[in-house]
XYZ file of C-alpha atoms in Angstrom:
59
model
C 97.883 -21.651 14.554
C 95.660 -22.941 11.767
C 95.808 -26.283 9.976
C 97.688 -26.577 6.698
C 95.648 -25.922 3.590
C 94.771 -28.837 1.339
C 94.484 -28.599 -2.454
C 90.937 -28.470 -3.793
C 91.659 -29.781 -7.301
C 94.166 -32.094 -8.942
C 96.695 -29.996 -10.932
C 96.614 -32.577 -13.747
C 92.945 -33.439 -14.316
C 91.073 -30.916 -12.145
C 89.129 -33.558 -10.233
C 88.332 -33.104 -6.533
C 88.843 -36.718 -5.393
C 92.154 -36.132 -3.552
C 93.582 -38.038 -0.611
C 96.803 -37.675 1.385
C 99.588 -39.836 -0.075
C 101.771 -42.093 2.047
C 104.967 -40.338 0.837
C 104.549 -37.768 3.600
C 103.972 -34.069 4.167
C 102.456 -32.241 1.189
C 101.956 -35.396 -0.882
C 98.542 -36.082 -2.409
C 97.041 -38.660 -4.724
C 94.192 -38.264 -7.185
C 91.829 -41.223 -7.445
C 90.479 -39.938 -10.757
C 93.684 -39.818 -12.859
C 95.764 -42.124 -10.597
C 98.571 -39.583 -10.160
C 100.498 -38.630 -7.055
C 101.953 -35.141 -6.583
C 103.577 -33.054 -3.884
C 102.971 -29.430 -2.934
C 105.677 -27.261 -1.433
C 105.632 -23.652 -0.299
C 108.776 -21.948 -1.600
C 108.471 -18.611 0.194
C 107.357 -15.033 -0.296
C 108.520 -12.941 -3.226
C 110.658 -9.986 -2.246
C 109.131 -7.691 -4.870
C 105.633 -8.017 -3.377
C 102.401 -7.636 -5.280
C 102.554 -5.698 -8.542
C 99.420 -4.920 -10.512
C 99.456 -4.013 -14.195
C 95.948 -2.589 -14.339
C 95.082 0.876 -13.068
C 91.664 1.484 -11.542
C 89.507 3.999 -13.357
C 91.482 4.002 -16.614
C 88.332 3.183 -18.629
C 89.580 0.055 -20.348
């Protein structure tokens, strides 16, 4: 089993200075914009991957 993935960028300012937040699992804080946020995996979509582009259509 692999470790949980960590965010690379703050969703508010885009900075990379992120640290785990004391609120618990999935909570992060950004030292650049002084915001705290939480990430949560909701699940897989039942419809799967749908692509709008068609390979080789010349556009």
